[in-house]
Coordinates of C-alpha atoms and ligand atoms in Angstrom, one line a residue:
Chain A
X1 CA 46.2 -73.2 -78.7
X2 CA 46.3 -76.1 -81.1
X3 CA 43.2 -77.8 -79.7
X4 CA 40.9 -75.1 -80.9
X5 CA 42.3 -75.3 -84.4
X6 CA 40.2 -78.5 -85.0
X7 CA 37.1 -76.5 -84.2
X8 CA 37.5 -73.1 -85.7
X9 CA 35.6 -70.0 -84.9
X10 CA 32.2 -71.6 -84.2
X11 CA 33.4 -73.3 -81.0
X12 CA 35.6 -70.5 -79.8
X13 CA 34.0 -68.4 -77.0
X14 CA 32.0 -65.6 -78.4
X15 CA 30.7 -62.6 -76.5
X16 CA 32.1 -61.4 -73.2
X17 CA 35.0 -63.5 -71.8
X18 CA 34.2 -64.2 -68.1
X19 CA 37.3 -66.2 -67.3
X20 CA 40.6 -66.2 -69.1
X21 CA 43.6 -68.2 -68.0
X22 CA 46.8 -67.7 -70.0
X23 CA 50.0 -69.7 -69.7
X24 CA 49.1 -70.7 -66.2
X25 CA 51.6 -72.8 -64.3
X26 CA 51.4 -74.0 -60.7
X27 CA 54.1 -75.7 -58.6
X28 CA 53.5 -77.1 -55.1
X29 CA 56.4 -78.2 -53.0
X30 CA 58.5 -78.2 -56.2
X31 CA 56.0 -80.5 -57.9
X32 CA 54.4 -79.4 -61.1
X33 CA 50.7 -79.3 -60.7
X34 CA 49.6 -77.3 -63.7
X35 CA 51.6 -76.6 -66.9
X36 CA 50.8 -74.1 -69.6
X37 CA 47.0 -73.9 -69.1
X38 CA 45.2 -71.6 -71.5
X39 CA 41.4 -71.4 -71.1
X40 CA 38.7 -69.0 -71.9
X41 CA 35.1 -69.2 -70.8
X42 CA 32.5 -67.0 -72.4
X43 CA 29.4 -65.5 -70.9
X44 CA 26.5 -68.0 -70.7
X45 CA 28.6 -71.0 -71.3
X46 CA 28.6 -74.3 -69.4
X47 CA 32.1 -75.6 -69.2
X48 CA 32.8 -79.1 -67.8
X49 CA 36.3 -79.9 -66.6
X50 CA 37.2 -83.6 -66.6
X51 CA 40.3 -85.5 -65.9
X52 CA 42.0 -88.1 -63.7
X53 CA 42.3 -87.7 -59.9
X54 CA 45.2 -85.5 -59.1
X55 CA 45.0 -84.0 -62.6
X56 CA 44.8 -80.5 -61.1
X57 CA 41.1 -79.7 -61.5
X58 CA 40.6 -78.4 -58.0
X59 CA 43.9 -76.6 -58.2
X60 CA 42.8 -74.8 -61.4
X61 CA 39.4 -73.8 -59.8
X62 CA 41.2 -72.4 -56.8
X63 CA 43.4 -70.3 -59.0
X64 CA 40.4 -69.0 -60.9
X65 CA 38.7 -68.1 -57.5
X66 CA 41.8 -66.3 -56.2
X67 CA 42.2 -68.8 -53.3
X68 CA 45.7 -69.6 -54.5
X69 CA 48.1 -67.8 -56.8
X70 CA 49.6 -69.3 -59.9
X71 CA 53.4 -69.7 -60.0
X72 CA 53.3 -67.9 -63.3
X73 CA 50.8 -66.9 -65.9
X74 CA 47.7 -64.7 -65.7
X75 CA 44.1 -65.2 -64.7
X76 CA 41.4 -62.7 -65.4
X77 CA 37.9 -62.6 -64.1
X78 CA 35.4 -60.4 -65.9
X79 CA 38.4 -58.8 -67.7
X80 CA 40.3 -58.0 -64.5
X81 CA 43.4 -59.7 -63.1
X82 CA 42.2 -61.9 -60.2
X83 CA 44.5 -60.2 -57.8
X84 CA 42.8 -56.9 -58.4
X85 CA 39.2 -58.3 -58.8
X86 CA 36.9 -57.0 -56.1
X87 CA 33.4 -57.9 -57.2
X88 CA 33.5 -61.3 -55.6
X89 CA 29.7 -61.4 -55.0
X90 CA 29.5 -62.0 -58.8
X91 CA 31.1 -65.4 -58.2
X92 CA 29.5 -68.4 -56.6
X93 CA 31.6 -71.4 -55.4
X94 CA 30.6 -74.8 -54.2
X95 CA 33.8 -76.6 -52.9
X96 CA 34.5 -80.3 -53.4
X97 CA 32.9 -82.5 -50.7
X98 CA 30.5 -79.7 -49.8
X99 CA 27.7 -82.2 -49.4
X100 CA 29.8 -84.2 -46.9
X101 CA 29.9 -81.3 -44.4
X102 CA 29.2 -81.7 -40.7
X103 CA 25.9 -83.7 -40.6
X104 CA 25.2 -82.2 -37.1
X105 CA 25.3 -78.6 -38.3
X106 CA 22.1 -77.0 -36.9
X107 CA 21.2 -74.7 -39.7
X108 CA 17.9 -75.2 -41.6
X109 CA 17.5 -74.9 -45.4
X110 CA 16.1 -71.4 -45.0
X111 CA 18.9 -70.2 -42.8
X112 CA 21.5 -71.8 -45.1
X113 CA 20.2 -70.4 -48.4
X114 CA 20.0 -66.9 -46.7
X115 CA 23.8 -67.1 -46.2
X116 CA 24.1 -66.5 -49.9
X117 CA 22.9 -63.0 -49.2
X118 CA 25.7 -62.2 -46.6
X119 CA 28.3 -61.0 -49.1
X120 CA 25.9 -59.0 -51.4
X121 CA 24.4 -57.2 -48.3
X122 CA 27.8 -56.4 -46.9
X123 CA 29.4 -56.5 -43.5
X124 CA 27.6 -54.4 -40.7
X125 CA 24.3 -54.5 -42.6
X126 CA 21.2 -56.3 -41.5
X127 CA 19.3 -58.4 -44.0
X128 CA 16.5 -56.5 -45.8
X129 CA 13.2 -57.9 -47.0
X130 CA 14.5 -58.3 -50.5
X131 CA 17.3 -60.6 -49.2
X132 CA 14.6 -62.9 -47.8
X133 CA 12.7 -62.7 -51.1
X134 CA 15.7 -63.5 -53.2
X135 CA 16.7 -66.4 -51.0
X136 CA 13.1 -67.7 -51.2
X137 CA 13.1 -67.6 -55.0
X138 CA 16.4 -69.4 -55.1
X139 CA 15.0 -72.0 -52.9
X140 CA 12.0 -72.5 -55.2
X141 CA 14.1 -72.5 -58.3
X142 CA 16.2 -75.3 -56.9
X143 CA 13.1 -77.4 -56.1
X144 CA 13.4 -77.1 -52.4
X145 CA 10.0 -75.7 -51.6
X146 CA 8.6 -77.5 -48.6
X147 CA 12.0 -78.3 -47.1
X148 CA 12.7 -74.8 -45.8
X149 CA 12.4 -75.7 -42.1
X150 CA 14.4 -78.9 -42.4
X151 CA 17.9 -79.2 -41.1
X152 CA 20.4 -79.4 -44.0
X153 CA 22.4 -82.1 -42.3
X154 CA 19.3 -84.4 -42.3
X155 CA 18.7 -84.1 -46.1
X156 CA 19.7 -86.6 -48.7
X157 CA 22.8 -86.0 -50.8
X158 CA 20.9 -84.7 -53.8
X159 CA 18.8 -82.3 -51.6
X160 CA 21.9 -81.0 -49.9
X161 CA 23.5 -80.4 -53.2
X162 CA 20.6 -78.3 -54.3
X163 CA 20.7 -76.4 -51.0
X164 CA 24.3 -75.4 -51.8
X165 CA 23.3 -74.4 -55.3
X166 CA 20.5 -72.3 -53.9
X167 CA 22.8 -70.6 -51.5
X168 CA 25.3 -69.9 -54.3
X169 CA 22.7 -68.4 -56.7
X170 CA 21.0 -66.4 -53.9
X171 CA 24.0 -64.1 -54.1
X172 CA 22.9 -63.5 -57.8
X173 CA 26.3 -64.5 -59.3
X174 CA 27.2 -64.2 -62.9
X175 CA 29.7 -67.1 -62.6
X176 CA 29.1 -70.4 -60.7
X177 CA 32.0 -72.6 -60.0
X178 CA 31.4 -76.2 -58.7
X179 CA 33.9 -78.8 -57.8
X180 CA 32.6 -82.3 -58.4
X181 CA 29.0 -81.4 -57.5
X182 CA 27.6 -84.7 -58.7
X183 CA 30.0 -86.9 -56.6
X184 CA 28.1 -89.0 -54.1
X185 CA 24.6 -88.2 -55.3
X186 CA 22.2 -90.8 -56.8
X187 CA 21.6 -90.9 -60.6
X188 CA 18.1 -89.4 -60.3
X189 CA 19.6 -86.4 -58.3
X190 CA 22.3 -86.2 -60.9
X191 CA 19.7 -85.9 -63.7
X192 CA 17.9 -83.2 -61.7
X193 CA 21.1 -81.4 -61.2
X194 CA 21.8 -81.2 -65.0
X195 CA 18.2 -80.1 -65.6
X196 CA 18.7 -77.4 -63.0
X197 CA 22.0 -76.4 -64.6
X198 CA 20.2 -75.9 -67.9
X199 CA 17.6 -73.7 -66.2
X200 CA 20.2 -71.6 -64.5
X201 CA 21.8 -71.0 -67.8
X202 CA 18.6 -70.2 -69.6
X203 CA 16.7 -68.3 -66.9
X204 CA 19.6 -66.5 -65.1
X205 CA 22.1 -66.3 -67.9
X206 CA 24.6 -67.9 -65.6
X207 CA 28.1 -69.0 -66.7
X208 CA 29.0 -72.3 -65.1
X209 CA 32.3 -74.1 -64.6
X210 CA 32.1 -77.5 -63.0
X211 CA 34.3 -80.5 -62.5
X212 CA 32.9 -83.9 -63.0
X213 CA 33.9 -87.6 -63.2
X214 CA 31.1 -88.8 -65.3
X215 CA 32.3 -88.3 -68.9
X216 CA 29.1 -89.8 -70.4
X217 CA 26.7 -87.4 -68.8
X218 CA 29.1 -84.4 -69.2
X219 CA 29.3 -84.9 -72.9
X220 CA 25.6 -84.7 -73.2
X221 CA 25.0 -81.7 -71.0
X222 CA 27.7 -79.1 -71.4
X223 CA 28.7 -76.6 -74.1
X224 CA 32.4 -77.3 -73.9
X225 CA 34.7 -79.6 -72.0
X226 CA 38.3 -79.1 -70.8
X227 CA 40.2 -82.2 -70.2
X228 CA 42.9 -81.6 -67.7
X229 CA 45.8 -83.8 -66.7
X230 CA 48.5 -81.4 -65.5
X231 CA 48.0 -79.6 -68.7
X232 CA 45.0 -79.1 -71.0
X233 CA 44.9 -82.3 -73.0
X234 CA 41.8 -81.1 -74.9
X235 CA 39.4 -78.2 -74.9
X236 CA 36.4 -77.9 -77.2
X237 CA 33.0 -79.5 -77.9
X238 CA 32.1 -82.4 -75.7
X239 CA 31.6 -84.9 -78.5
X240 CA 35.4 -85.3 -78.5
X241 CA 35.0 -87.3 -75.3
X242 CA 34.0 -90.2 -77.5
X243 CA 37.4 -90.2 -79.0
X244 CA 39.3 -93.1 -77.6
X245 CA 42.7 -91.7 -78.4
X246 CA 41.9 -88.7 -76.4
X247 CA 40.7 -90.7 -73.4
X248 CA 43.8 -92.8 -73.5
X249 CA 45.9 -89.7 -73.4
X250 CA 43.8 -88.2 -70.6
X251 CA 43.7 -91.2 -68.3
X252 CA 46.4 -93.5 -69.7
X253 CA 49.2 -91.8 -67.8
X254 CA 52.5 -91.4 -69.8
X255 CA 53.5 -88.2 -71.3
X256 CA 50.8 -85.9 -72.3
X257 CA 51.0 -84.3 -75.7
X258 CA 48.5 -82.2 -77.5
X259 CA 49.4 -83.7 -80.8
X260 CA 46.3 -85.9 -80.9
X261 CA 44.0 -82.9 -80.9
X262 CA 45.0 -82.1 -84.5
X263 CA 43.2 -85.2 -85.6
X264 CA 39.5 -85.0 -86.0
X265 CA 37.7 -86.5 -83.1
X266 CA 35.4 -89.5 -83.9
X267 CA 31.8 -88.5 -83.9
X268 CA 30.3 -92.0 -83.9
X269 CA 27.6 -92.6 -81.4
X270 CA 26.2 -89.1 -81.7
Chain B
X1 CA 10.2 -74.6 -0.2
X2 CA 10.5 -72.7 -3.4
X3 CA 10.1 -69.5 -1.5
X4 CA 12.8 -70.7 0.8
X5 CA 15.1 -71.3 -2.1
X6 CA 14.4 -68.0 -3.7
X7 CA 14.7 -66.0 -0.5
X8 CA 18.5 -66.3 -0.6
X9 CA 18.4 -63.8 -3.5
X10 CA 17.5 -61.2 -0.9
X11 CA 21.2 -61.1 -0.2
X12 CA 23.3 -58.7 -2.1
X13 CA 26.0 -61.2 -2.8
X14 CA 23.5 -63.5 -4.4
X15 CA 22.0 -60.7 -6.5
X16 CA 25.4 -59.8 -7.8
X17 CA 26.3 -63.4 -8.5
X18 CA 23.1 -64.0 -10.3
X19 CA 23.3 -60.9 -12.5
X20 CA 27.0 -61.6 -13.4
X21 CA 26.3 -65.2 -14.0
X22 CA 23.2 -64.7 -16.2
X23 CA 25.0 -62.1 -18.4
X24 CA 28.0 -64.4 -18.7
X25 CA 25.8 -67.4 -19.5
X26 CA 24.2 -65.4 -22.3
X27 CA 27.4 -64.5 -24.0
X28 CA 29.0 -67.9 -23.5
X29 CA 25.8 -69.5 -24.9
X30 CA 26.0 -67.6 -28.1
X31 CA 29.8 -67.7 -28.6
X32 CA 29.9 -71.3 -27.5
X33 CA 27.7 -72.5 -30.5
X34 CA 30.2 -71.0 -32.9
X35 CA 33.2 -72.2 -31.0
X36 CA 31.9 -75.8 -30.9
X37 CA 30.8 -75.8 -34.6
X38 CA 34.2 -74.4 -35.7
X39 CA 35.8 -77.2 -33.7
X40 CA 37.7 -74.6 -31.7
X41 CA 36.5 -75.6 -28.2
X42 CA 40.2 -76.0 -27.0
X43 CA 40.6 -72.3 -27.8
X44 CA 38.6 -71.4 -24.7
X45 CA 41.0 -73.5 -22.5
X46 CA 44.1 -72.0 -24.1
X47 CA 42.8 -68.4 -23.6
X48 CA 41.9 -69.1 -20.0
X49 CA 45.4 -70.4 -19.2
X50 CA 46.9 -67.4 -21.0
X51 CA 44.8 -65.0 -19.1
X52 CA 45.9 -66.7 -15.9
X53 CA 49.4 -65.2 -16.7
X54 CA 47.7 -61.8 -16.9
X55 CA 46.0 -62.3 -13.5
X56 CA 49.3 -63.3 -12.0
X57 CA 51.1 -60.2 -13.4
X58 CA 48.2 -58.0 -12.2
X59 CA 48.3 -59.4 -8.7
X60 CA 52.1 -59.3 -8.5
X61 CA 52.2 -55.7 -9.7
X62 CA 49.3 -54.7 -7.4
X63 CA 47.4 -53.7 -10.6
X64 CA 43.9 -54.6 -11.7
X65 CA 44.1 -58.4 -12.3
X66 CA 41.0 -58.6 -14.5
X67 CA 41.9 -55.8 -16.8
X68 CA 45.4 -57.2 -17.0
X69 CA 44.0 -60.7 -17.8
X70 CA 41.8 -59.3 -20.6
X71 CA 44.8 -57.5 -22.1
X72 CA 47.0 -60.6 -22.0
X73 CA 44.2 -62.9 -23.2
X74 CA 43.5 -60.6 -26.2
X75 CA 47.2 -60.5 -27.0
X76 CA 47.4 -64.3 -26.6
X77 CA 44.4 -64.7 -28.9
X78 CA 46.0 -62.5 -31.6
X79 CA 49.2 -64.5 -31.1
X80 CA 47.3 -67.8 -31.7
X81 CA 45.9 -66.3 -34.9
X82 CA 49.3 -65.2 -36.1
X83 CA 50.9 -68.6 -35.4
X84 CA 48.0 -70.3 -37.2
X85 CA 48.5 -68.1 -40.2
X86 CA 52.2 -69.1 -40.2
X87 CA 50.8 -72.6 -40.7
X88 CA 51.7 -73.9 -37.3
X89 CA 49.0 -76.6 -36.9
X90 CA 45.9 -75.2 -35.2
X91 CA 46.3 -77.2 -31.9
X92 CA 50.0 -76.6 -31.7
X93 CA 49.5 -72.8 -31.8
X94 CA 47.1 -73.2 -28.9
X95 CA 49.7 -75.3 -27.0
X96 CA 52.5 -72.8 -27.6
X97 CA 50.5 -69.7 -26.5
X98 CA 48.9 -71.6 -23.6
X99 CA 52.4 -72.6 -22.3
X100 CA 53.7 -69.1 -22.6
X101 CA 50.8 -67.7 -20.5
X102 CA 50.7 -70.4 -17.9
X103 CA 54.5 -70.6 -17.7
X104 CA 54.8 -66.9 -17.3
X105 CA 52.0 -66.9 -14.7
X106 CA 53.6 -69.6 -12.6
X107 CA 57.0 -67.9 -12.6
X108 CA 55.6 -64.6 -11.6
X109 CA 53.5 -66.1 -8.8
X110 CA 56.4 -68.1 -7.4
X111 CA 58.5 -64.9 -7.3
X112 CA 55.9 -63.0 -5.3
X113 CA 55.4 -65.8 -2.7
X114 CA 53.3 -68.6 -4.2
X115 CA 49.6 -69.2 -4.4
X116 CA 47.5 -66.9 -2.3
X117 CA 43.8 -66.7 -1.8
X118 CA 43.3 -64.2 -4.6
X119 CA 45.0 -66.5 -7.1
X120 CA 43.2 -69.5 -5.9
X121 CA 39.9 -67.7 -6.4
X122 CA 40.8 -67.2 -10.0
X123 CA 41.6 -70.9 -10.5
X124 CA 38.3 -72.0 -9.0
X125 CA 36.0 -69.1 -9.5
X126 CA 34.7 -66.5 -7.1
X127 CA 31.2 -65.7 -8.3
X128 CA 29.9 -65.4 -4.7
X129 CA 32.3 -62.7 -3.9
X130 CA 32.0 -60.4 -6.9
X131 CA 31.5 -56.7 -6.1
X132 CA 29.2 -54.2 -7.8
X133 CA 32.1 -52.8 -9.7
X134 CA 33.0 -56.3 -11.0
X135 CA 29.3 -56.7 -12.1
X136 CA 29.4 -53.3 -13.8
X137 CA 32.6 -54.3 -15.8
X138 CA 31.0 -57.6 -16.7
X139 CA 27.8 -56.1 -17.9
X140 CA 29.4 -53.3 -19.9
X141 CA 31.9 -55.5 -21.7
X142 CA 29.5 -58.3 -22.3
X143 CA 26.8 -56.0 -23.6
X144 CA 29.4 -54.7 -26.1
X145 CA 30.3 -58.3 -27.0
X146 CA 26.6 -59.1 -27.6
X147 CA 26.2 -56.1 -29.7
X148 CA 29.1 -57.1 -31.9
X149 CA 27.8 -60.6 -32.2
X150 CA 24.4 -59.3 -33.2
X151 CA 25.9 -57.1 -35.8
X152 CA 28.2 -59.7 -37.2
X153 CA 25.9 -62.7 -36.7
X154 CA 25.5 -63.5 -40.4
X155 CA 29.2 -63.1 -41.1
X156 CA 30.2 -65.4 -38.2
X157 CA 27.5 -67.9 -39.3
X158 CA 28.9 -68.0 -42.9
X159 CA 32.4 -68.2 -41.7
X160 CA 31.5 -71.2 -39.5
X161 CA 29.4 -72.9 -42.2
X162 CA 31.6 -72.4 -45.2
X163 CA 35.0 -70.7 -44.5
X164 CA 36.2 -71.2 -48.1
X165 CA 33.0 -69.9 -49.6
X166 CA 33.2 -66.9 -47.2
X167 CA 36.7 -66.1 -48.5
X168 CA 35.6 -66.4 -52.1
X169 CA 32.6 -64.1 -51.5
X170 CA 35.0 -61.4 -50.6
X171 CA 34.4 -61.2 -46.8
X172 CA 37.3 -59.9 -44.7
X173 CA 37.8 -63.3 -43.3
X174 CA 41.0 -62.6 -41.5
X175 CA 39.7 -59.6 -39.7
X176 CA 36.5 -61.5 -38.7
X177 CA 38.5 -64.4 -37.4
X178 CA 40.7 -62.1 -35.3
X179 CA 37.6 -60.3 -34.1
X180 CA 36.0 -63.5 -33.1
X181 CA 39.1 -64.6 -31.1
X182 CA 39.2 -61.2 -29.3
X183 CA 35.6 -61.5 -28.4
X184 CA 36.2 -65.0 -27.1
X185 CA 39.2 -63.8 -25.1
X186 CA 37.2 -61.1 -23.3
X187 CA 34.3 -63.5 -22.6
X188 CA 36.6 -66.1 -21.2
X189 CA 38.3 -63.8 -18.8
X190 CA 35.0 -62.5 -17.5
X191 CA 33.5 -66.0 -17.3
X192 CA 36.6 -67.1 -15.4
X193 CA 35.3 -65.2 -12.4
X194 CA 32.2 -67.5 -12.3
X195 CA 33.8 -70.9 -12.7
X196 CA 37.5 -70.3 -12.6
X197 CA 40.3 -70.9 -15.1
X198 CA 40.1 -74.6 -14.9
X199 CA 36.4 -74.9 -15.8
X200 CA 35.7 -71.9 -18.0
X201 CA 36.0 -73.7 -21.3
X202 CA 33.2 -76.0 -20.1
X203 CA 30.9 -73.1 -19.5
X204 CA 31.6 -72.0 -23.1
X205 CA 31.3 -75.3 -24.8
X206 CA 28.9 -77.6 -22.8
X207 CA 25.6 -75.6 -23.0
X208 CA 26.3 -75.2 -26.7
X209 CA 27.0 -78.9 -27.1
X210 CA 23.8 -79.7 -25.3
X211 CA 21.7 -77.3 -27.4
X212 CA 23.2 -78.7 -30.6
X213 CA 21.6 -82.1 -29.7
X214 CA 18.1 -80.6 -29.9
X215 CA 18.4 -80.0 -33.7
X216 CA 16.2 -76.9 -33.7
X217 CA 17.9 -74.8 -36.4
X218 CA 20.7 -72.3 -35.8
X219 CA 18.6 -69.6 -34.2
X220 CA 16.9 -72.1 -32.0
X221 CA 20.2 -73.6 -31.0
X222 CA 21.6 -70.2 -30.0
X223 CA 18.5 -69.6 -27.8
X224 CA 18.6 -73.1 -26.3
X225 CA 22.3 -72.7 -25.5
X226 CA 21.7 -69.4 -23.7
X227 CA 18.8 -70.9 -21.8
X228 CA 20.7 -74.0 -20.7
X229 CA 23.6 -71.8 -19.5
X230 CA 21.3 -69.5 -17.6
X231 CA 19.4 -72.3 -16.0
X232 CA 22.6 -74.0 -14.9
X233 CA 24.0 -70.7 -13.4
X234 CA 20.8 -69.9 -11.5
X235 CA 20.2 -73.5 -10.2
X236 CA 24.0 -73.9 -9.6
X237 CA 24.1 -70.8 -7.4
X238 CA 21.2 -71.9 -5.3
X239 CA 22.4 -75.4 -5.0
X240 CA 26.0 -74.3 -4.1
X241 CA 24.7 -72.1 -1.3
X242 CA 22.5 -74.9 0.2
X243 CA 25.1 -77.6 -0.2
X244 CA 27.9 -75.2 0.9
X245 CA 29.7 -76.3 -2.3
X246 CA 31.9 -74.4 -4.8
X247 CA 29.6 -72.5 -7.1
X248 CA 31.8 -72.9 -10.2
X249 CA 31.9 -76.6 -10.0
X250 CA 28.2 -76.9 -9.3
X251 CA 27.3 -74.8 -12.3
X252 CA 29.5 -76.8 -14.6
X253 CA 28.2 -80.1 -13.3
X254 CA 24.6 -78.9 -14.0
X255 CA 25.7 -77.9 -17.6
X256 CA 27.0 -81.5 -18.0
X257 CA 23.8 -82.9 -16.7
X258 CA 21.9 -80.9 -19.3
X259 CA 24.3 -82.3 -22.0
X260 CA 23.6 -85.8 -20.7
X261 CA 19.9 -85.3 -20.8
X262 CA 20.0 -83.8 -24.3
X263 CA 22.1 -86.7 -25.5
X264 CA 19.6 -89.2 -24.2
X265 CA 16.8 -87.3 -25.8
X266 CA 18.7 -87.2 -29.2
X267 CA 19.4 -90.9 -28.9
X268 CA 15.7 -91.7 -28.2
X269 CA 14.4 -89.6 -31.1
X270 CA 16.7 -91.4 -33.5
X271 CA 15.7 -94.8 -32.2
X272 CA 12.1 -94.1 -32.3
X273 CA 12.3 -93.5 -36.0
X274 CA 14.7 -96.2 -37.0
X275 CA 12.0 -97.5 -39.5
X276 CA 11.6 -94.1 -41.2
X277 CA 13.7 -92.7 -44.0
X278 CA 17.0 -91.7 -42.4
X279 CA 16.7 -88.2 -43.7
X280 CA 13.4 -87.7 -41.9
X281 CA 14.7 -89.1 -38.7
X282 CA 15.9 -86.2 -36.7
X283 CA 14.1 -83.1 -37.9
X284 CA 10.4 -83.4 -38.1
X285 CA 9.2 -80.0 -37.3
Ligands
LIG301 N1 47.4 -78.5 -50.5 C1 48.2 -79.2 -51.3 N2 49.5 -79.2 -51.0 C2 50.4 -79.9 -51.9 N3 50.0 -80.5 -53.0 C3 48.7 -80.5 -53.2 C4 47.7 -79.9 -52.4 N4 46.5 -80.0 -53.0 C5 46.7 -80.8 -54.1 N5 48.0 -81.1 -54.3 C6 48.6 -81.8 -55.4 O1 48.2 -81.2 -56.6 C7 47.9 -82.1 -57.6 C8 46.6 -81.7 -58.1 O2 45.6 -82.0 -57.2 P1 44.0 -81.5 -57.4 O3 44.0 -80.2 -58.0 O4 43.3 -81.7 -56.1 O5 43.6 -82.6 -58.5 P2 42.1 -83.0 -58.8 O6 41.1 -82.0 -58.3 O7 42.1 -83.0 -60.3 O8 41.9 -84.4 -58.3 C9 48.0 -83.5 -57.0 O9 49.2 -84.1 -57.3 C10 47.9 -83.2 -55.5 O10 48.7 -84.2 -54.8
LIG302 MG1 39.6 -82.3 -56.9

């Protein structure tokens, strides 16, 4: 699409394509939610999705995860159409508002992280020692050592968030999808979250797609951004988030065109 | 005094009641935790009323009322799932199926001559009159239920904690949901014999609700829920005999007393640490 033309080859995904959306459209109750979305995510990439409320970010994630079907267009996961994809243990998902779950839920950190092993182990199979070992190392990686016996509902927002990440990576996914993981956590936890993200990428080779509201932080911490407002307003290196024209188009309402993306984004401030 | 109390278990009817009651408390205790956490406590009520239709048909036709009730309750449970998948609001599906079962039951009963003792005993429980063959049916069916729960524990746990995540991870969520409803239906019908149609959902939900106040992890909560249920059944049976009161009602009142006490305990542990960091308040283990 035109957006990539401003950033040729170097910024285009190289290597294995983990997620590919082509010409995706979604209508709900006759309302257009997504129009003509084309997106590719390569192995090992961290993609941040930003955009206004109601811009279709959650909807797009749900399509990628096979929770909903697009009205038209194709979505492929690991080179397979989503409808035929079966290796779901390769995908981890943390829904929006995950940290706001029932505060009275009785499960401890240890019990919760172990849930990440349910799908890989399979229905009708008991956990094996390696399941406990993997869950333990995920707990450590996420900086939760010492909290294993605590009830998840009694943790702080940032700690809860890391429990959900530990649970997700305990299933040893190749792709991690997170919907607004930093909403409602304090700045210090947010910083820890992005540090953790970097480690997941470096140490586990994880591909990450996540939605965020905080443009400033996103631009410093991701490989690529996708700006979504019904359609992809921009897709490419995060420094473009400093471009005021782009931000106006993204958040300013009005008709969204992709014309702006042909101009070179300003790079001041970086 | 204690000997006096326990000596009533020399009687066959008390032994049968105790065995049936403890087994039922065990299954209700485990299922109840999931039912409460999934916010589906009204499901127990709906299934009980549906199965009342089965009891009525069984009695009217001179067939086995319990078996008939199980059949109808399982069908009703599947019906609820089907309606929910058609996007009829969760509670509305319950109301619809509950009305079908209860309405059918009332019509059938009125046609065969109104409420008789047998039907009343289903409404209010009949634990003190269960026979050995009743006990055998209860033990066999509930042992099977416990086995399924043990095997699918981690799946039901995930489904309860994170339904969407369970779907994404590729679990057969619909099959598991239906299986869970069927297990609940069977348990409800058998538990109905202890406390009756009208109180059975309390036996399912209240011990679990009390255990949840203790904040002792999921495994701990399951054990506590079973324990509270068992204690209420055993103490309720003894008390009912000595007070010459209805056993079902006595058992449920004791469950409620346990809930009350656990709520007080939970309130106190929160108060006592009001100065501490809120995240440390409830779970210092
Ligand atoms: N379950 C739903 N049914 C109907 N419309 C929905 C539903 N969920 C979201 N929408 C609509 O789809 C659009 C995109 O929503 P969403 O994907 O949640 O946006 P975002 O995550 O970017 O805030 C909004 O206009 C919203 O009103
Ligand atoms: Mg959203």
